[in-house]
CSV table of C-alpha atoms and ligand atoms in Angstrom, one decimal:
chain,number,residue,atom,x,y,z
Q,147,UNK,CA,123.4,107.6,86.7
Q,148,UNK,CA,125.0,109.2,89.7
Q,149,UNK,CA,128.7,109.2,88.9
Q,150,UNK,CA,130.2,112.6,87.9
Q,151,UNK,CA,130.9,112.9,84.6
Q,152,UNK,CA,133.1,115.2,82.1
Q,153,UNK,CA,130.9,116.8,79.7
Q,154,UNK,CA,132.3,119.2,77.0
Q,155,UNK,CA,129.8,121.4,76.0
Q,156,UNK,CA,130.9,123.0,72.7
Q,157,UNK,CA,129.6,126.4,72.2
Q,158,UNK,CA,129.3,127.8,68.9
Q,159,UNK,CA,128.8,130.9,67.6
Q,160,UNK,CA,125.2,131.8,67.1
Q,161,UNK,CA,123.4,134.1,68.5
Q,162,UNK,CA,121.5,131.7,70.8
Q,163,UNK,CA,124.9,130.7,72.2
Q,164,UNK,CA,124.0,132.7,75.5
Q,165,UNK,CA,121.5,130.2,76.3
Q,166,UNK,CA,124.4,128.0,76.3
Q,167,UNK,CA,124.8,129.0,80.2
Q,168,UNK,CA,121.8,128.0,80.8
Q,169,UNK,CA,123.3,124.7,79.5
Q,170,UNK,CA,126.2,124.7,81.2
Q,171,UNK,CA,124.8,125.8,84.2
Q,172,UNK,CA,122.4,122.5,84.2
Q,173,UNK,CA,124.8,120.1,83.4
Q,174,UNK,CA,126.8,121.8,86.4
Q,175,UNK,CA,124.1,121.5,88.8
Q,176,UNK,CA,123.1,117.9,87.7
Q,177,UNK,CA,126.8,117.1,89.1
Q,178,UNK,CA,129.0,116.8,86.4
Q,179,UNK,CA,132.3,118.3,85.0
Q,180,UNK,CA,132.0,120.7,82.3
Q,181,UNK,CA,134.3,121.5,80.2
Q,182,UNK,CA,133.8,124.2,77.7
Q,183,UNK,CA,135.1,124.5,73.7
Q,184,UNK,CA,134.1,127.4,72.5
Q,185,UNK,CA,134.7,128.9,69.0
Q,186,UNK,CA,136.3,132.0,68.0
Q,187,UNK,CA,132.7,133.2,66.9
Q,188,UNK,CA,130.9,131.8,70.3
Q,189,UNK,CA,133.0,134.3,72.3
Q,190,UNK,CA,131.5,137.1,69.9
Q,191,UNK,CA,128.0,136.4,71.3
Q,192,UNK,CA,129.2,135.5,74.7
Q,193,UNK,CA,131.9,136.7,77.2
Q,194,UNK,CA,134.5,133.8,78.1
Q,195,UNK,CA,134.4,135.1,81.9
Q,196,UNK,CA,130.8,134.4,81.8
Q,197,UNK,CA,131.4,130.5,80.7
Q,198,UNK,CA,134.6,130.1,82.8
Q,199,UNK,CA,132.0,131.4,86.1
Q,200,UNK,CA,129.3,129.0,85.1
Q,201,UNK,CA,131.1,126.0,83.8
Q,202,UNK,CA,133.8,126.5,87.0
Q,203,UNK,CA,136.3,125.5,84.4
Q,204,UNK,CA,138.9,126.9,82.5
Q,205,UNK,CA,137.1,127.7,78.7
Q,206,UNK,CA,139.1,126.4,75.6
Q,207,UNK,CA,139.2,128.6,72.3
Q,208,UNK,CA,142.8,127.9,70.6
Q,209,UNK,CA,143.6,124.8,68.6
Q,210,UNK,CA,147.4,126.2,69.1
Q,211,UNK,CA,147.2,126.8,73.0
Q,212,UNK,CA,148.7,123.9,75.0
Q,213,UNK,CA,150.3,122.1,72.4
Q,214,UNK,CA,152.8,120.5,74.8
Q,215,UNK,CA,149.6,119.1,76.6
Q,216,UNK,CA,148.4,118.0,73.2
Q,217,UNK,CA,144.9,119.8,74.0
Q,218,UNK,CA,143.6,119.1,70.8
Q,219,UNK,CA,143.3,115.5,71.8
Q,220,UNK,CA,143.3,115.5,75.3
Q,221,UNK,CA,139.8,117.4,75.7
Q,222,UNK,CA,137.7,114.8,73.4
Q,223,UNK,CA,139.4,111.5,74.7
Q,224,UNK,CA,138.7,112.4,78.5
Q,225,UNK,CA,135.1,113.5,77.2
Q,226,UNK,CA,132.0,110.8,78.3
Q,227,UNK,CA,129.6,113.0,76.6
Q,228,UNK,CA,129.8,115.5,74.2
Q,229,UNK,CA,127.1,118.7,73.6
Q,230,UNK,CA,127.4,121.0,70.9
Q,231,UNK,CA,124.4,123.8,72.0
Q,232,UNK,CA,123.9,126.3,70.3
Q,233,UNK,CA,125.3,124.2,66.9
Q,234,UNK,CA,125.3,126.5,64.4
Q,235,UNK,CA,124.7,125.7,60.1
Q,236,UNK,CA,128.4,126.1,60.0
Q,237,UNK,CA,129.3,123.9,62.9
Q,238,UNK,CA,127.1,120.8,61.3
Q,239,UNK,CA,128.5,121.2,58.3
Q,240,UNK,CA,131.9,121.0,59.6
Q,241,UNK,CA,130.7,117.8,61.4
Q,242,UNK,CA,129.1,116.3,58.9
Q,243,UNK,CA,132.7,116.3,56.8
Q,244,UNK,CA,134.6,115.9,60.2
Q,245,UNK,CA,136.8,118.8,59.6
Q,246,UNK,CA,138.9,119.8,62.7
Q,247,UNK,CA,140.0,123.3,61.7
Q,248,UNK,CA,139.0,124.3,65.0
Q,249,UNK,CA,139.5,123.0,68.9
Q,250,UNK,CA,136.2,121.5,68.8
Q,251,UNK,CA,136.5,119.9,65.3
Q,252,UNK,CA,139.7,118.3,66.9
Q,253,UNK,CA,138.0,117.4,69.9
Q,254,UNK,CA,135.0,115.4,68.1
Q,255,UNK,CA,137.4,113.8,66.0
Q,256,UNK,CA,139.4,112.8,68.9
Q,257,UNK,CA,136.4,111.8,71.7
Q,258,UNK,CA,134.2,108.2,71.3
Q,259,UNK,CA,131.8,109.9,73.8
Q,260,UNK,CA,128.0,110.0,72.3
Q,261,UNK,CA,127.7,113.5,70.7
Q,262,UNK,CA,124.2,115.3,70.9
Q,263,UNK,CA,123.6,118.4,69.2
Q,264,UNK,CA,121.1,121.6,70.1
Q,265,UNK,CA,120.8,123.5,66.2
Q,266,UNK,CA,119.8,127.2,66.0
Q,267,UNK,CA,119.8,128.7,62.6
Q,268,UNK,CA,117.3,130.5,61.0
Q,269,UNK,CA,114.2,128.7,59.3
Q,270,UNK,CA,115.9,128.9,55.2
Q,271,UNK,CA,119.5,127.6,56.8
Q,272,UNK,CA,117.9,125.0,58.6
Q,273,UNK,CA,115.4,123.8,55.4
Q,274,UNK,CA,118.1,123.9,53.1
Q,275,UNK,CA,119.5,120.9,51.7
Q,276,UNK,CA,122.7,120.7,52.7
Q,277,UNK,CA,121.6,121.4,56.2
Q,278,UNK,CA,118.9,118.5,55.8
Q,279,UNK,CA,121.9,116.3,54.2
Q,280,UNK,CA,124.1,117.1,57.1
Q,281,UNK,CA,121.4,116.2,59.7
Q,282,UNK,CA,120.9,112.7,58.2
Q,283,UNK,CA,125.0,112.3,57.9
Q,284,UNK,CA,125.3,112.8,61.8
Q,285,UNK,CA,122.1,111.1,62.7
Q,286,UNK,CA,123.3,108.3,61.0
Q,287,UNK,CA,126.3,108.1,62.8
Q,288,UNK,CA,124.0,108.2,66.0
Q,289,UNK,CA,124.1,111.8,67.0
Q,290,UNK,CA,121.4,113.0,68.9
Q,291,UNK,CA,119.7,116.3,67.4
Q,292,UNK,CA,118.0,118.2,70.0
Q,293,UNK,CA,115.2,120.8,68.2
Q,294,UNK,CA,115.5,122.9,66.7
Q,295,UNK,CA,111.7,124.5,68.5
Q,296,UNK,CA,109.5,126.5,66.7
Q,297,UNK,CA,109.4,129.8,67.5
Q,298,UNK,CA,110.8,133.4,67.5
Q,299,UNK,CA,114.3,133.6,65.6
Q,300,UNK,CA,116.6,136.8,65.8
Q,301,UNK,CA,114.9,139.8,64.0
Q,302,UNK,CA,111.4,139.5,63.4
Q,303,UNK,CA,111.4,136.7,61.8
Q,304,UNK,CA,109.7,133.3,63.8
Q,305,UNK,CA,110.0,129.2,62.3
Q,306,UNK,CA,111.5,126.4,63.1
Q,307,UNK,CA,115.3,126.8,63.7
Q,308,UNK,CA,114.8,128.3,67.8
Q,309,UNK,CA,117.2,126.5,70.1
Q,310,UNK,CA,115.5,124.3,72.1
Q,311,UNK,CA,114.8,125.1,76.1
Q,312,UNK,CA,118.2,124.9,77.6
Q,313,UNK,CA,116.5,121.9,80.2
Q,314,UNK,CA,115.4,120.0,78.1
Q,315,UNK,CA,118.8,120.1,76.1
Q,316,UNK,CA,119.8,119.1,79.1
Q,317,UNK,CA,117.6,116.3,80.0
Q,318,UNK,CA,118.0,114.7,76.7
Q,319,UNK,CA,121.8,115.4,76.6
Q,320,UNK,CA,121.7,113.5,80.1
Q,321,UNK,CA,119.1,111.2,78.7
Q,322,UNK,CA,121.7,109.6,75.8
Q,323,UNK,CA,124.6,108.4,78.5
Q,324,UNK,CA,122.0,107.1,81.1
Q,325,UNK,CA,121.9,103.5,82.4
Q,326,UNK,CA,119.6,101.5,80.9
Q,327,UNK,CA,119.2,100.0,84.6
Q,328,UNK,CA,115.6,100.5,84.8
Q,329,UNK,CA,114.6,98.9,81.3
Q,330,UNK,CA,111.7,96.1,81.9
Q,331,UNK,CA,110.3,97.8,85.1
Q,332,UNK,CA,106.8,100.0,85.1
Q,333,UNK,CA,106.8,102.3,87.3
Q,334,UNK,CA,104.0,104.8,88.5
Q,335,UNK,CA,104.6,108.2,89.6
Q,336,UNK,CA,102.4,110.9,91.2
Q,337,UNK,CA,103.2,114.5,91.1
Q,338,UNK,CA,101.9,117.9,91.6
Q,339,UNK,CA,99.5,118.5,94.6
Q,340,UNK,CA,96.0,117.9,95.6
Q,341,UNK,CA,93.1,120.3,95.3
Q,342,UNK,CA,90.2,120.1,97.3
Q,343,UNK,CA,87.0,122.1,96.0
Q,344,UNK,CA,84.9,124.0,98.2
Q,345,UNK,CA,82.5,125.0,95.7
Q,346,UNK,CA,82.8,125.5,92.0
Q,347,UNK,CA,85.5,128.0,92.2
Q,348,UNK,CA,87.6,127.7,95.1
Q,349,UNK,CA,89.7,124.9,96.4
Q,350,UNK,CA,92.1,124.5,99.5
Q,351,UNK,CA,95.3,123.5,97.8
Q,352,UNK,CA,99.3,123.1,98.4
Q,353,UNK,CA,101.9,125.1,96.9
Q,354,UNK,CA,103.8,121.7,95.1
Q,355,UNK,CA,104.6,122.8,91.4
Q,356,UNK,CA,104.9,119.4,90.3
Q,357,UNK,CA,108.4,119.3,89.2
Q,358,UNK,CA,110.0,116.9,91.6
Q,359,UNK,CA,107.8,114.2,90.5
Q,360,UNK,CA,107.8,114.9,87.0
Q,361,UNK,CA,112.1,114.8,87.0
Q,362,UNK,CA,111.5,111.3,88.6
Q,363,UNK,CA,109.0,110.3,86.1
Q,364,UNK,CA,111.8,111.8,83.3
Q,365,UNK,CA,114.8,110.3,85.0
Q,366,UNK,CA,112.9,106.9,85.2
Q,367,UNK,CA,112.0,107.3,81.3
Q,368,UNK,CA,115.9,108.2,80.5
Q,369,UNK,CA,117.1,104.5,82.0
Q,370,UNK,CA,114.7,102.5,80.3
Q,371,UNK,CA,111.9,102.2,82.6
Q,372,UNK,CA,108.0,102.4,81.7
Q,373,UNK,CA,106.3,105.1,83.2
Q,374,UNK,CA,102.7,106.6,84.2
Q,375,UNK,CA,102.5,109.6,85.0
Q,376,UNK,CA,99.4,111.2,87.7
Q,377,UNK,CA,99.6,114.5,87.5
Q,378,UNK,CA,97.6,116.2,90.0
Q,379,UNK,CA,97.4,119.8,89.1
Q,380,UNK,CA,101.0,120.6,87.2
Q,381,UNK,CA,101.9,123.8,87.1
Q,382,UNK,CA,104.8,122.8,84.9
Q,383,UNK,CA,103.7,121.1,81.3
Q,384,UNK,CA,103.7,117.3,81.6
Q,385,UNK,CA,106.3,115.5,79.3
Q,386,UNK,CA,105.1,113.7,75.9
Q,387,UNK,CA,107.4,110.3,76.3
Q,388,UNK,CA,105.4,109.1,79.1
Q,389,UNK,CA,101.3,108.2,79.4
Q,390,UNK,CA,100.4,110.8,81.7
Q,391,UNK,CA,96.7,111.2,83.8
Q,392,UNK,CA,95.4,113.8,85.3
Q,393,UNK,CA,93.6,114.3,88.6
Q,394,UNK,CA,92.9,117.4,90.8
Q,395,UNK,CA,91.3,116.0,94.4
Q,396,UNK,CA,93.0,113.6,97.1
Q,397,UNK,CA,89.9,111.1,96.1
Q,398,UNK,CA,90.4,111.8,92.3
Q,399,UNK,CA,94.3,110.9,92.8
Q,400,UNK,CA,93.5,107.8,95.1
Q,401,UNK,CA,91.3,106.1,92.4
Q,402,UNK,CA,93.7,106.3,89.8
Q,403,UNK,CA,96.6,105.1,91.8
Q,404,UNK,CA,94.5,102.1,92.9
Q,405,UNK,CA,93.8,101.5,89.1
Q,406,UNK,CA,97.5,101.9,88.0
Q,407,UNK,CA,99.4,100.8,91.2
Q,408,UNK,CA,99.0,96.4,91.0
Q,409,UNK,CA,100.8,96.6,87.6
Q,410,UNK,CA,103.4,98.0,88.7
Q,411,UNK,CA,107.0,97.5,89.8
Q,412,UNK,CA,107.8,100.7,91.7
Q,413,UNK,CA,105.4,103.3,92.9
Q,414,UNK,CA,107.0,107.2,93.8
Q,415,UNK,CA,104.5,109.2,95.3
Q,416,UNK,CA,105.7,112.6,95.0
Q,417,UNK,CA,102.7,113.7,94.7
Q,418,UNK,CA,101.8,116.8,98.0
Q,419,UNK,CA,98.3,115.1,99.0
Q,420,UNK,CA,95.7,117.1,101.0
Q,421,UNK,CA,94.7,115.4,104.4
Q,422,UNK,CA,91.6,116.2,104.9
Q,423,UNK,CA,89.2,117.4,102.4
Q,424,UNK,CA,85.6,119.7,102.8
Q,425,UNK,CA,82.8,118.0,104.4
Q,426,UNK,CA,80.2,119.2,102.2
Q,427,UNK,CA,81.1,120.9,98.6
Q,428,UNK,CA,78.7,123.7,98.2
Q,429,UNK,CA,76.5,123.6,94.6
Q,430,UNK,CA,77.0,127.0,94.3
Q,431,UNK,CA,79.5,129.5,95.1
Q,432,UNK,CA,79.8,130.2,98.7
Q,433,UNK,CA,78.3,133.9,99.1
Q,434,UNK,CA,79.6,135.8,102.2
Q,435,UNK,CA,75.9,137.3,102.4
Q,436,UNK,CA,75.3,134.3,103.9
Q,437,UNK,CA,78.3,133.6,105.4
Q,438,UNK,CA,78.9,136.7,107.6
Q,439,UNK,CA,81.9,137.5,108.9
Q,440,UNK,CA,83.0,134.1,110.5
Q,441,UNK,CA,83.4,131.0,107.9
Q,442,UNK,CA,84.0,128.1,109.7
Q,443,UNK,CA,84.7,124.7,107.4
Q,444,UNK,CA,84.2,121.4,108.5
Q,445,UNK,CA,86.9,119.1,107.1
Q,446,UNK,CA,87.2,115.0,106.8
Q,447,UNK,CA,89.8,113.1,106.4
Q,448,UNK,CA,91.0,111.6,103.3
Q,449,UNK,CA,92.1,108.4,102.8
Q,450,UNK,CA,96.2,107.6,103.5
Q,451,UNK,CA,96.8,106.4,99.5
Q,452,UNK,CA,100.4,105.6,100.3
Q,453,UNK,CA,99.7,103.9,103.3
Q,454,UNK,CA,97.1,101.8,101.5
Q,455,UNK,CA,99.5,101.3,98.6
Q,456,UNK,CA,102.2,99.9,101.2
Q,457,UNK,CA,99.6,97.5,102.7
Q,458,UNK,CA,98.2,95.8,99.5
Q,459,UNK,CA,101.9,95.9,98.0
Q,460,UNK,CA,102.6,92.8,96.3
Q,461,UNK,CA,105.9,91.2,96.9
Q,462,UNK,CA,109.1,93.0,95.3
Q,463,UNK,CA,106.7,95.8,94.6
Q,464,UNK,CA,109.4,99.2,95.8
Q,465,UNK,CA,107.2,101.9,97.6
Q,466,UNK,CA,108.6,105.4,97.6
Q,467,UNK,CA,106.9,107.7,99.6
Q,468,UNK,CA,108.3,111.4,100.4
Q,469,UNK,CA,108.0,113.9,103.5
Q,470,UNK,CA,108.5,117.8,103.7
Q,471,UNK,CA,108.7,119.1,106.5
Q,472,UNK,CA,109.1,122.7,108.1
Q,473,UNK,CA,111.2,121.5,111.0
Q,474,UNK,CA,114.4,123.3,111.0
Q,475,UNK,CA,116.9,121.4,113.4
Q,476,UNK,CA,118.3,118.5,111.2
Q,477,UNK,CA,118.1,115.8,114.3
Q,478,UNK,CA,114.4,116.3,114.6
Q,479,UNK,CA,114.1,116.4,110.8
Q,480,UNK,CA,115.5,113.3,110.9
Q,481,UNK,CA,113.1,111.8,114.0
Q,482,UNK,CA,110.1,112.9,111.9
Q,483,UNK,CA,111.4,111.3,108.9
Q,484,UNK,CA,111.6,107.6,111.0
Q,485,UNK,CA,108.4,108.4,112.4
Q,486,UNK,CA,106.9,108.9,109.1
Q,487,UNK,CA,108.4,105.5,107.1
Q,488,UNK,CA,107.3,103.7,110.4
Q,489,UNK,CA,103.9,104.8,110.2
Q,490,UNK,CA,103.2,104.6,106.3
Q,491,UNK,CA,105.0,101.2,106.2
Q,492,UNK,CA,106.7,102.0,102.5
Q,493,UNK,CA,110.0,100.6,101.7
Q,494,UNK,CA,112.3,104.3,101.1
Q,495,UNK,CA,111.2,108.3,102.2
Q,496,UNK,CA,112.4,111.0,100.9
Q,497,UNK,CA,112.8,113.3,103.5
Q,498,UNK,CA,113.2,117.2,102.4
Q,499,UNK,CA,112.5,120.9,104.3
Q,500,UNK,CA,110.3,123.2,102.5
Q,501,UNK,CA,109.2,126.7,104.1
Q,502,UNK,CA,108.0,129.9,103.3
Q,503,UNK,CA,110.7,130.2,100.7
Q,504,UNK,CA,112.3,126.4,100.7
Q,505,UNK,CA,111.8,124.0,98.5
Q,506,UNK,CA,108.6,124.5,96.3
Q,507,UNK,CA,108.3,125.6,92.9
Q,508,UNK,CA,112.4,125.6,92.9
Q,509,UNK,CA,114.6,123.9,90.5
Q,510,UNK,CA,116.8,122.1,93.3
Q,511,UNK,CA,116.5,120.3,95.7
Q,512,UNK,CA,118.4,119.0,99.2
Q,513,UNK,CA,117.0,115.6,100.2
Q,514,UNK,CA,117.7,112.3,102.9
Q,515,UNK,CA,116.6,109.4,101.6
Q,516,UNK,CA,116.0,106.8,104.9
Q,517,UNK,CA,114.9,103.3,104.4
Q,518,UNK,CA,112.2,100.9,106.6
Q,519,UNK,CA,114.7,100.6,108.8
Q,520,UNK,CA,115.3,104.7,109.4
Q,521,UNK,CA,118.9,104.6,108.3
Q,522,UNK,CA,119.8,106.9,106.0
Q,523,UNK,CA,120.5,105.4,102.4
Q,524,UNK,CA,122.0,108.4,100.7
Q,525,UNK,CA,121.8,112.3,100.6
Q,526,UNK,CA,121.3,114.1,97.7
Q,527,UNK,CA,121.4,117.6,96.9
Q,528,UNK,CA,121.5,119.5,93.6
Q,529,UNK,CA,119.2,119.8,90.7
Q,530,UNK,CA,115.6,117.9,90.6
Q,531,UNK,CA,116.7,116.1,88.0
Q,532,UNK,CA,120.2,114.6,90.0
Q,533,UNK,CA,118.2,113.9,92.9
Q,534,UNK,CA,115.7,112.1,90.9
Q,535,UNK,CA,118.9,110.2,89.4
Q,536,UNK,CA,120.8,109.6,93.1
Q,537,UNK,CA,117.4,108.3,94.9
Q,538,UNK,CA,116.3,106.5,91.2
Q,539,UNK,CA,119.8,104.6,92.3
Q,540,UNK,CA,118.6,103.1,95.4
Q,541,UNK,CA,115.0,101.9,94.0
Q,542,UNK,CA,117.1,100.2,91.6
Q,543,UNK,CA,119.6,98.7,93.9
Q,544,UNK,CA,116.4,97.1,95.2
Q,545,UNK,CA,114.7,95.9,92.4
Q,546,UNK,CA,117.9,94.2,92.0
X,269,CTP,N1,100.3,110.9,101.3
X,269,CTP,C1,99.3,110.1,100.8
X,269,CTP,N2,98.0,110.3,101.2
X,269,CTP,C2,97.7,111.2,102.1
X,269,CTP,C3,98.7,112.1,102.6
X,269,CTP,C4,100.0,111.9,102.2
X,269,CTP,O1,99.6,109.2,100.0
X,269,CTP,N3,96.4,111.4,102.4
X,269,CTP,C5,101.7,110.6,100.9
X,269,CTP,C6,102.4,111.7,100.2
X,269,CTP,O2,102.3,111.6,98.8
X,269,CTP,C7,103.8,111.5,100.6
X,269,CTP,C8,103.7,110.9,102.0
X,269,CTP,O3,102.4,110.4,102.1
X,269,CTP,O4,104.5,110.6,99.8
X,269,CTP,C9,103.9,111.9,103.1
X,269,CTP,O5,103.0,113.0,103.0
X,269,CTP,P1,102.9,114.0,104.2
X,269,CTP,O6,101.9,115.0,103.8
X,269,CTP,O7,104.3,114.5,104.5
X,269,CTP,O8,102.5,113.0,105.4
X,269,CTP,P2,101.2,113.0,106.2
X,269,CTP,O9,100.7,111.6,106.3
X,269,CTP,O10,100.3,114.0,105.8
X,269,CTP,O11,101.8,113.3,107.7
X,269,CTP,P3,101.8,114.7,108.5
X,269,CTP,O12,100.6,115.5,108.1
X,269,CTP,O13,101.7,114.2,109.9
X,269,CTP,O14,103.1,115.4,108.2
């Protein structure tokens, strides 16, 4: 899914409805249009000039402002997706009825876009029955409940009833209105980055977090594809609706591609692989007693896994390999981007700059994507996730 979309994002008032920027502010970054309905008691917990900066939008309240516009409609029919986060007791109740004294009663009425909601309540409001009853109403109607999480509530008190992480409202919001253009594919994706061991307590290692990789992996999940997961080293937890592995070495990592990679359709190899490992792996921790003041380590190479999956690559098998690079003049980027996919022989590179304080670890992302070829397919920039989505496009396009 690459299209921009218009997303209200109803905001209700709970405490947690702060973390509704959070929301807004993913939803905004993933590409989309946000448009945000927020109740009288939403703007209690939260400043409209705050949700008007974040959403880029003009933020709705008053069932009788722009009447002549006929608002109360308008909002929910040009809607493709609807989120209610934080939805509070109140707010599901009202749904569950499908009362529309409000501007964002009206616009659920009014909107046949898929509705997910993010509750936050305390533990007793979310156990009680009528909360329970309400739940099964709208999940029967297929809306998609997001959480509540477990955790600390307002006050001292802690239980089910937390909002859920504002990403992965997020990612399952985006999850619900997703293609299903991937369904009957396997697809393998590595992610994280290598760790070579030196001895039993150091390692030379790369600064990848793992998160690029694991919002293809996500992405690829969300339009019906079946995914595996090696993880080399996540500093980021790895998701539950996938089977995951994990590795930590470039030799590690290379076995269990070889195992996974001939039953699949599409390989990504996100993964930041070291190219050359220690010689020799010391038994026991290197002392500098014996050392002295010079350390000089003798590296080998390790094998090329992407160039070897490219090789063996069985026909209509899509290899994604990726490239970041430190160069900073965007024509020689570009030269060391054809020289790579020439040399590993896959069929698309993604081709980003990372740096001291580029790239790594972040939450977006500004990438190329160049095919066998070296011409440029697409370029994508904007949150892991709508990169994952925009270059998830083109793999698809050739599975096609
Ligand atoms: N890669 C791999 N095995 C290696 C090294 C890299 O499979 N031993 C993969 C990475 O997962 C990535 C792509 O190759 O998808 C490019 O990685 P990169 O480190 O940029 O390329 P190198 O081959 O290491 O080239 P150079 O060091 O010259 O930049």
């Amino acid at each position: 899914m690459s299209g921009q979309l218009n997303i209200v994002v109803g905001v209700t008032g709970g405490i947690a409805a702060y973390k509704a920027v959070n929301v807004i502010r993913g939803l905004v970054l993933a590409g989309h249009n946000v448009h945000v309905v927020a109740t009288e008691g939403a703007l209690r917990f939260v400043g409209k000039p705050t949700l008007e900066a974040i959403s880029r939008n003009i933020v709705h309240t008053d069932l009788y402002e722009g009447v002549a516009e006929v608002r109360h409609v308008a909002i929910g029919q040009a809607a493709d997706l609807i989120v209610i986060a934080p939805a509070t007791a109140n707010t599901i109740a009202k749904l569950a009825v499908g009362l529309a004294d409000d501007l964002l009663g009206n616009t659920v009425l009014a909107s046949r876009a898929p509705v997910v909601i993010a509750p936050a309540m305390h533990t007793e409001m979310w156990q009680h029955p009528a909360t329970v009853h309400n739940i099964t109403v709208l999940r029967s109607r297929g809306v998609t409940v997001v959480g509540p999480a477990v955790g600390q509530l307002t006050g001292t008190d802690s239980g089910p009833g937390r909002l859920e992480e504002p990403d992965e409202i997020v990612r399952a919001a985006l999850a619900v209105i997703a293609p299903k253009d991937l369904a009957g594919h396997r697809i393998l994706v590595t992610a994280g980055g290598t760790r070579e061991p030196l001895d039993p307590v150091r390692f030379l290692g790369n600064r990848s977090s793992g998160k690029q990789g694991i919002a293809f992996a996500l992405a690829a999940v969300a339009r019906g594809a079946e995914v595996t997961l090696i993880g080399a080293n996540l500093e980021v937890a790895a998701p539950g609706s996938m089977r995951v592995r994990h590795v930590s070495s470039t030799l590690e990592l290379a076995a269990a591609v070889e195992d996974a990679a001939p039953d699949v359709d599409v390989v990504i190899m996100a993964a930041a692989v070291a190219d050359y490992r220690p010689a020799v792996i010391a038994e026991s921790k290197i002392k500098k007693e014996l050392a002295g003041d010079r350390l000089t380590l003798e590296l080998v190479k390790n094998p090329d896994i992407l160039a070897r999956l490219a090789e063996a690559r069985r026909p209509g098998q899509v290899i994604v390999g990726f490239a970041a690079e430190t160069e900073q003049d965007a024509d020689a980027l570009l030269a060391l981007g054809r020289t790579k996919i020439a040399r590993k022989g896959c069929d698309l590179l993604v081709l980003n700059r990372v740096g001291w304080t580029e790239g790594f670890g972040a939450d977006s992302n500004s990438v190329i994507v160049l095919d066998r070829l070296g011409d440029i397919v697409m370029e994508a920039s904007g949150s892991k996730q709508s990169v994952a989505n925009r270059t998830l496009d083109a793999v698809a396009a050739r599975l096609a």
